[in-house]
Amino acid sequence: MNRSTDTYRGLIDKITKEYSKSLVAKIRKLAEQLKNVVKIMDFCGTHEWTITHYGIRTLIPDEVELIAGPGCPVCVTPAYYVDQLISLSLEGIEVLTYGDAVRLPASAGHTPRSLLEAKAGGGRVHIVYSFMDAVKYAKTRSNEMVFFAIGFETTMPSVASVIMKGKVPKNLSVLTAYRYTPPIVKHLLTEVGAVQLDGIIAPGHVSAVIGASSWEFIPKEYGVPTVVAGFEAIDVLAAIEKILEMKVRGKAGLINEYSRVVQWDGNKLAKQAIFEVFEVRDAYWRGIGFVRESGGFFKDKFKEHDAIREYGLKDPPADLSKEVVPGCKCHEVVLGLSKPTHCPLFMKVCRPDSPYGPCMVSVEGTCRIWAEHPEFLRLEEIKSVGAALKDLE
Amino acid sequence: MCLGIPMRIARVWSEGELKLAEVEAGGVRTEVDVSLLEDIRVGDYVIVHAGIAISKLDESEARELIKLFNEIASELS
Ligand code: SF4
């Protein structure tokens, strides 16, 4: 063992130290050549975390606007799944899921308001780290259980891999709330009233699975420069620099900045596993609506594992009017149409320790990320007061 | 659960058709599914998502970044 975890970390830190300054300088130089404000969407919650945590918005000129995107699975998971699982848990069917999913708010007016509240009221809910953990847990017990499978292409392989190998005990079924990311990007680029984007920082780890090539359609069909980027500050800066460069040259393309993890065609085995187990159907995104061919559901071949079939759950149910809890703008935040600070409930009714809306639940939710960076909020406040004063002049 | 963490492979074994590994990062050790990666060896870095390794980290590519940034730095000067 001649390498330690520190080697990689050390390398990244060294690169960051040596090159951040010149990247920021280059970004500023490019920004001078821009005619209009350039809007860049950072798709992933983890990108948004890096941007907020390292104050990247304060390092780059005002002409470059970074907008948080839909890359938070918990934020877009329909409330009706939560309602259905709460009912099952209260009927004695044990619900297994991730730590953030148990805090996800059910639909408006529903009590209990989350799986966690259901648990406090006698519902059977158990937190696991992964699907493999859920399988292990189910094997040691005989009661009926459902795993709540939330996520994008990054988490789909975790269920597909185990299911394919027939390793799942009979007492465990899976409720698939899986969503694919390219369809929501397409939705963002085509929907009337959507933000006009000039660049997209594409998801790094999703691309590790589906391949950087999955984003070729963005520059080709929509003329929007796209960079697949890693999650270090230096990666995000490099992505911004590359997008601006393309913008200035007037040439939209696709660049894979994260080649240390992402291959052009992705992970072949993971893609095969997803394809083998799931079929693609139109699916509902919380508060956003139906997005074409964006949901992953069990193929018939694997129907004995499917909780939706087993418990006769309606997906989607007829009534979708209660998906948004009153006042919450999470569905707008996710699409870049609102900022958390536009929400009157932000940091008042809705806080990281007591999330009211879905964007406050997970560490990938923009509201939660902003809430956990008070110094950044202070800067936002100063900026908006400054803008208001300017308007008065 | 969309967070991916680079972790180092400490041990690899098989359980039926599943390939499992013990991975380590920052002193934390955990067991993950590595069935969807070819050619996994002790000492490799992998990106782990919700209990499954989805990609191998290529250190030589990380060094490629330096080349890219050097270009930018030299363009500036
Ligand atoms: S702060 Fe809370 S209530 Fe407001 S948009 Fe965000 S998640 Fe919704």
XYZ file of C-alpha atoms and ligand atoms in Angstrom:
478
model
C 0.000 0.000 0.000
C 2.100 2.868 -1.185
C -0.661 5.371 -1.682
C -2.985 6.957 0.820
C -6.271 8.795 0.391
C -4.265 11.937 0.943
C -2.391 11.604 -2.343
C -5.418 12.459 -4.425
C -6.599 15.124 -1.994
C -3.106 16.570 -1.932
C -2.971 16.713 -5.697
C -6.316 18.503 -5.909
C -5.349 20.962 -3.188
C -2.094 21.680 -4.967
C -3.859 22.293 -8.282
C -6.410 24.520 -6.556
C -3.730 26.585 -4.860
C -1.691 27.032 -7.976
C -4.353 27.704 -10.554
C -7.463 29.268 -8.948
C -6.071 32.756 -9.304
C -5.284 32.475 -12.995
C -8.674 30.872 -13.662
C -10.484 33.728 -11.926
C -8.327 36.244 -13.822
C -9.174 34.528 -17.093
C -12.894 34.504 -16.234
C -12.764 38.254 -15.529
C -10.948 38.893 -18.771
C -13.470 36.892 -20.772
C -16.371 38.602 -19.004
C -15.133 41.958 -20.307
C -15.804 40.720 -23.813
C -19.402 39.697 -23.096
C -22.213 41.779 -24.517
C -24.904 40.605 -22.121
C -25.199 38.932 -18.765
C -24.420 35.262 -19.153
C -26.588 32.816 -17.236
C -24.965 29.523 -16.374
C -26.891 26.738 -14.707
C -25.056 24.468 -12.302
C -27.091 21.303 -12.508
C -26.026 19.442 -9.372
C -26.747 20.220 -5.766
C -23.127 19.351 -5.129
C -22.004 21.977 -7.650
C -24.229 24.497 -5.898
C -22.675 23.524 -2.571
C -19.152 24.111 -3.941
C -20.191 27.453 -5.462
C -21.810 28.661 -2.263
C -19.254 27.221 0.112
C -16.236 28.703 -1.659
C -18.012 31.978 -2.449
C -17.498 31.523 -6.183
C -20.290 33.987 -6.957
C -18.279 36.683 -5.211
C -15.124 35.867 -7.172
C -16.624 36.225 -10.610
C -17.943 39.402 -12.245
C -21.624 40.360 -12.075
C -21.963 39.679 -15.807
C -21.781 35.993 -15.041
C -24.795 34.680 -13.171
C -24.750 31.205 -11.669
C -28.155 29.600 -11.308
C -28.764 26.461 -9.251
C -30.530 23.696 -11.161
C -32.664 20.594 -10.617
C -29.885 18.247 -9.488
C -31.407 17.307 -6.168
C -33.413 14.065 -6.339
C -35.095 14.578 -2.974
C -36.348 18.019 -4.099
C -38.220 16.653 -7.106
C -39.572 13.380 -5.715
C -43.381 13.469 -5.780
C -45.151 13.947 -2.475
C -47.663 11.241 -3.327
C -44.989 8.561 -2.856
C -44.407 9.884 0.647
C -48.165 9.809 1.375
C -48.424 6.237 0.100
C -45.443 5.072 2.121
C -46.716 6.765 5.266
C -49.954 4.766 4.916
C -48.032 1.532 4.401
C -45.806 2.214 7.411
C -48.844 2.778 9.595
C -50.339 -0.491 8.352
C -47.235 -2.235 9.678
C -45.271 -2.564 6.432
C -41.775 -1.407 7.238
C -40.416 1.408 5.050
C -36.652 1.448 4.517
C -34.997 4.501 3.058
C -32.218 7.089 3.181
C -31.812 9.559 6.040
C -32.944 12.573 4.060
C -35.936 10.859 2.432
C -37.590 10.297 5.825
C -37.749 14.061 6.330
C -39.297 14.735 2.941
C -42.620 16.579 3.382
C -45.764 14.695 2.333
C -48.383 16.507 0.279
C -50.073 19.684 1.539
C -52.210 19.109 4.623
C -51.244 15.456 4.975
C -50.694 14.136 8.484
C -48.280 12.798 9.518
C -46.199 15.244 7.519
C -43.261 12.942 6.807
C -42.084 9.375 7.279
C -40.178 10.572 10.327
C -43.393 11.884 11.865
C -45.120 8.644 10.932
C -42.401 6.770 12.798
C -42.932 8.937 15.877
C -46.633 8.053 15.629
C -45.988 4.299 15.562
C -45.297 3.795 11.847
C -42.580 1.339 10.891
C -39.714 3.284 9.318
C -36.046 2.339 9.252
C -33.126 4.378 7.895
C -30.518 2.670 5.714
C -27.406 3.918 3.952
C -27.872 1.928 0.767
C -30.005 -0.664 -0.976
C -27.439 -3.294 -0.035
C -27.974 -2.391 3.615
C -31.718 -2.704 3.081
C -31.249 -6.195 1.621
C -29.078 -7.263 4.547
C -31.610 -5.901 7.018
C -34.524 -7.638 5.278
C -32.671 -10.970 5.245
C -32.450 -11.036 9.031
C -36.178 -10.449 9.492
C -39.403 -11.877 8.145
C -41.781 -8.895 8.152
C -42.888 -7.197 4.933
C -40.742 -4.230 3.860
C -40.563 -1.582 1.121
C -37.423 0.246 0.051
C -38.082 3.847 -1.076
C -35.693 4.226 -4.013
C -35.124 7.898 -4.782
C -32.500 9.175 -7.151
C -31.060 9.830 -10.579
C -28.868 7.650 -12.776
C -26.233 7.694 -10.029
C -28.339 5.638 -7.631
C -30.264 3.490 -10.111
C -27.320 1.092 -10.523
C -27.305 0.328 -6.777
C -30.729 -1.311 -7.020
C -30.268 -2.696 -10.540
C -27.002 -4.449 -9.699
C -28.464 -6.387 -6.765
C -31.871 -7.082 -8.358
C -30.262 -8.448 -11.521
C -28.329 -10.970 -9.503
C -31.503 -12.111 -7.752
C -30.181 -11.289 -4.315
C -33.315 -9.673 -2.930
C -35.321 -11.540 -0.269
C -39.057 -12.090 -0.823
C -40.148 -9.849 2.061
C -38.558 -6.761 0.451
C -40.052 -4.821 -2.454
C -38.923 -1.538 -3.997
C -40.844 1.654 -4.721
C -38.981 3.221 -7.619
C -39.059 7.017 -7.693
C -36.179 7.119 -10.176
C -35.823 10.035 -12.552
C -33.525 10.511 -15.546
C -31.624 13.780 -15.891
C -31.327 14.481 -19.661
C -35.147 14.809 -20.024
C -35.336 17.495 -17.322
C -32.521 19.426 -19.026
C -34.432 19.189 -22.287
C -37.514 20.400 -20.418
C -35.515 23.379 -19.099
C -34.349 24.256 -22.590
C -37.718 23.997 -24.286
C -40.380 24.938 -21.755
C -42.109 28.262 -22.280
C -41.220 30.633 -19.462
C -38.042 28.770 -18.543
C -34.838 30.700 -17.787
C -32.814 31.471 -20.901
C -29.562 29.643 -20.322
C -26.225 30.541 -21.888
C -24.310 27.651 -20.436
C -24.767 24.464 -18.462
C -22.433 22.833 -15.967
C -23.573 19.251 -16.495
C -23.713 16.714 -13.656
C -20.374 15.051 -12.972
C -21.363 11.790 -11.372
C -24.504 11.213 -13.396
C -22.194 11.519 -16.396
C -19.841 8.952 -14.894
C -22.735 6.508 -15.349
C -24.457 7.663 -18.552
C -21.408 9.213 -20.235
C -20.430 12.755 -21.143
C -21.786 12.028 -24.616
C -25.343 12.108 -23.185
C -25.137 15.910 -23.188
C -24.122 16.340 -26.814
C -27.685 17.330 -27.640
C -27.401 20.552 -25.612
C -24.867 22.385 -27.817
C -26.001 20.595 -30.972
C -29.744 21.135 -30.734
C -29.920 24.214 -28.526
C -26.592 25.958 -29.129
C -25.810 26.101 -25.413
C -22.173 25.567 -24.301
C -21.911 22.666 -21.860
C -19.157 21.443 -19.577
C -19.215 18.222 -17.562
C -17.444 19.199 -14.361
C -16.156 17.758 -11.122
C -17.057 19.076 -7.694
C -13.934 20.854 -6.504
C -13.868 24.659 -6.613
C -11.205 24.420 -9.289
C -13.472 22.198 -11.443
C -16.336 24.679 -11.244
C -14.030 27.601 -12.076
C -12.648 25.681 -15.050
C -16.197 24.957 -16.231
C -17.164 28.636 -16.027
C -14.000 29.599 -17.876
C -14.667 27.086 -20.660
C -18.298 28.156 -21.034
C -17.321 31.833 -21.276
C -14.633 30.991 -23.777
C -17.169 29.199 -25.970
C -19.592 32.072 -25.515
C -17.033 34.674 -26.555
C -15.941 32.630 -29.555
C -19.585 32.126 -30.468
C -19.100 28.376 -30.653
C -21.160 26.047 -28.503
C -19.624 22.697 -27.723
C -19.400 19.995 -25.096
C -16.284 19.690 -22.932
C -15.546 16.990 -20.377
C -13.516 18.706 -17.680
C -14.038 15.757 -15.296
C -12.191 13.165 -17.363
C -10.556 11.787 -14.227
C -13.919 10.245 -13.367
C -16.161 10.591 -16.426
C -15.618 8.690 -19.633
C -17.151 9.762 -22.887
C -19.474 6.728 -22.981
C -19.855 6.394 -19.226
C -19.838 3.144 -17.291
C -20.902 0.368 -19.663
C -21.824 -2.159 -16.963
C -23.858 0.381 -14.992
C -25.730 1.490 -18.097
C -26.456 -2.129 -18.993
C -27.767 -2.815 -15.482
C -30.108 0.189 -15.587
C -31.329 -0.765 -19.039
C -31.840 -4.393 -18.057
C -33.952 -3.660 -14.983
C -35.838 -0.429 -15.671
C -38.053 0.856 -18.427
C -38.506 4.517 -19.242
C -41.897 6.204 -18.927
C -43.261 9.739 -18.658
C -43.058 10.755 -15.027
C -44.151 13.452 -12.633
C -41.630 15.821 -10.974
C -42.834 17.462 -7.786
C -44.505 20.794 -8.502
C -43.030 20.858 -12.001
C -45.304 18.499 -13.858
C -44.894 15.598 -16.233
C -41.634 15.282 -18.055
C -41.507 13.038 -21.081
C -39.684 9.741 -20.710
C -38.081 10.789 -17.463
C -39.021 8.035 -15.007
C -37.411 4.648 -14.368
C -39.856 1.848 -13.509
C -39.379 -1.919 -13.141
C -39.698 -3.910 -16.321
C -42.288 -6.720 -16.252
C -39.477 -9.199 -15.828
C -38.771 -7.843 -12.359
C -42.364 -7.187 -11.321
C -42.162 -9.358 -8.220
C -39.901 -6.685 -6.699
C -42.169 -3.781 -7.603
C -43.946 -2.147 -4.647
C -46.123 -0.095 -7.003
C -47.626 -3.311 -8.414
C -47.607 -5.225 -5.138
C -49.574 -2.646 -3.167
C -51.614 -1.341 -6.100
C -50.216 2.183 -5.684
C -51.405 4.825 -8.106
C -48.503 6.374 -10.008
C -49.476 9.064 -10.691
C -52.638 9.457 -8.595
C -55.540 11.462 -10.047
C -55.104 14.413 -7.708
C -51.813 16.276 -7.986
C -53.082 19.552 -6.589
C -51.416 19.074 -3.191
C -47.877 18.367 -4.331
C -46.689 21.851 -3.407
C -46.964 22.770 0.255
C -48.590 26.236 0.505
C -46.144 29.090 -0.045
C -43.173 26.892 -0.948
C -41.284 27.849 -4.112
C -39.037 24.802 -4.230
C -40.320 23.796 -7.683
C -39.329 27.241 -8.968
C -35.978 27.180 -7.191
C -35.224 23.838 -8.832
C -35.830 25.292 -12.297
C -33.829 28.451 -11.580
C -36.957 30.648 -11.632
C -36.693 31.665 -7.970
C -33.977 31.982 -5.384
C -34.427 30.647 -1.864
C -34.236 34.248 -0.646
C -37.369 35.016 -2.696
C -39.337 32.641 -0.492
C -40.985 34.386 2.459
C -40.763 31.179 4.481
C -36.990 30.806 4.031
C -35.221 30.686 7.416
C -38.487 31.507 9.141
C -40.968 28.634 8.946
C -38.553 26.620 6.832
C -35.129 25.825 8.298
C -32.618 23.002 8.008
C -33.614 21.597 11.428
C -37.327 21.762 10.553
C -37.719 21.692 6.762
C -41.120 22.801 5.522
C -40.469 22.404 1.792
C -38.497 19.725 -0.073
C -35.564 21.996 -1.084
C -34.668 22.403 2.599
C -34.413 18.661 3.284
C -31.330 17.324 1.612
C -27.779 18.674 1.520
C -28.266 18.936 -2.233
C -31.269 21.225 -1.910
C -30.519 24.846 -2.798
C -32.544 26.208 0.126
C -30.648 24.004 2.574
C -27.275 24.901 1.032
C -27.962 28.617 1.193
C -29.400 28.318 4.703
C -26.199 26.695 5.900
C -24.055 29.533 4.568
C -25.129 32.647 6.499
C -22.122 34.672 5.311
C -23.239 34.106 1.728
C -26.800 35.155 2.606
C -25.461 38.339 4.107
C -23.684 39.119 0.829
C -26.860 38.425 -1.142
C -28.680 40.824 1.147
C -26.061 43.542 0.641
C -26.266 42.993 -3.113
C -30.062 43.283 -3.219
C -30.080 46.408 -1.048
C -27.397 47.855 -3.350
C -29.521 47.083 -6.389
C -32.590 48.649 -4.787
C -30.627 51.839 -4.019
C -29.402 51.959 -7.588
C -33.000 51.753 -8.783
C -33.858 54.737 -6.602
C -31.150 56.902 -8.106
C -27.847 10.287 -1.759
C -26.569 11.913 -4.882
C -23.284 12.757 -3.185
C -20.360 10.881 -4.634
C -17.280 10.405 -2.537
C -13.850 9.285 -3.780
C -12.822 6.287 -1.673
C -9.865 3.947 -1.706
C -10.292 0.189 -2.157
C -8.883 -1.687 0.837
C -10.151 -5.215 0.160
C -12.121 -6.982 -2.594
C -14.119 -10.235 -2.459
C -17.069 -11.980 -4.101
C -20.422 -13.052 -2.739
C -22.008 -15.159 -5.431
C -22.268 -12.956 -8.483
C -21.786 -9.768 -6.491
C -18.334 -8.250 -6.252
C -17.893 -6.400 -2.984
C -15.179 -4.216 -1.545
C -14.200 -2.513 1.636
C -13.468 1.116 0.861
C -11.905 3.828 2.948
C -11.922 7.623 3.010
C -10.803 9.940 5.778
C -10.482 7.051 8.218
C -14.031 5.800 7.577
C -14.383 2.278 6.236
C -17.467 0.840 4.606
C -18.570 -2.029 2.415
C -19.757 -1.293 -1.116
C -20.885 -3.068 -4.278
C -18.180 -2.921 -6.971
C -19.848 -5.353 -9.407
C -20.308 -2.670 -12.039
C -16.619 -1.863 -12.368
C -14.154 -3.937 -14.336
C -10.666 -4.527 -13.101
C -10.793 -3.357 -9.511
C -7.657 -3.558 -7.404
C -6.681 -2.714 -3.863
C -5.381 0.857 -3.838
C -7.660 2.081 -6.643
C -9.823 5.114 -5.995
C -13.506 4.809 -6.828
C -16.478 7.164 -6.699
C -19.128 5.734 -4.386
C -22.803 6.656 -4.579
C -25.386 5.212 -2.200
C -23.372 2.070 -1.589
C -22.209 1.349 -5.115
C -18.994 2.277 -6.883
C -19.959 3.932 -10.155
C -16.593 4.954 -11.515
C -12.877 4.518 -11.125
C -10.835 7.619 -10.550
C -8.020 8.043 -13.009
C -5.171 9.879 -11.358
C -3.279 10.390 -14.579
C -6.306 12.306 -15.871
C -6.162 14.487 -12.762
C -2.625 15.342 -13.812
C -3.979 16.207 -17.254
C -5.868 19.004 -15.536
C -2.557 20.597 -14.675
C -1.727 20.739 -18.371
C -5.028 22.453 -19.100
C -4.531 24.987 -16.348
C -0.948 25.631 -17.364
C -2.234 26.595 -20.782
C -4.653 29.066 -19.250
C -1.963 30.516 -16.996
C 0.439 30.957 -19.904
C -2.271 32.599 -22.045
C -2.654 35.184 -19.324
C 0.966 36.098 -18.953
S -37.299 27.900 1.857
Fe -38.538 26.093 2.254
S -40.581 26.725 1.793
Fe -39.234 28.201 0.812
S -38.859 27.440 -1.236
Fe -37.253 26.635 0.037
S -38.011 24.640 0.661
Fe -39.778 25.781 -0.054
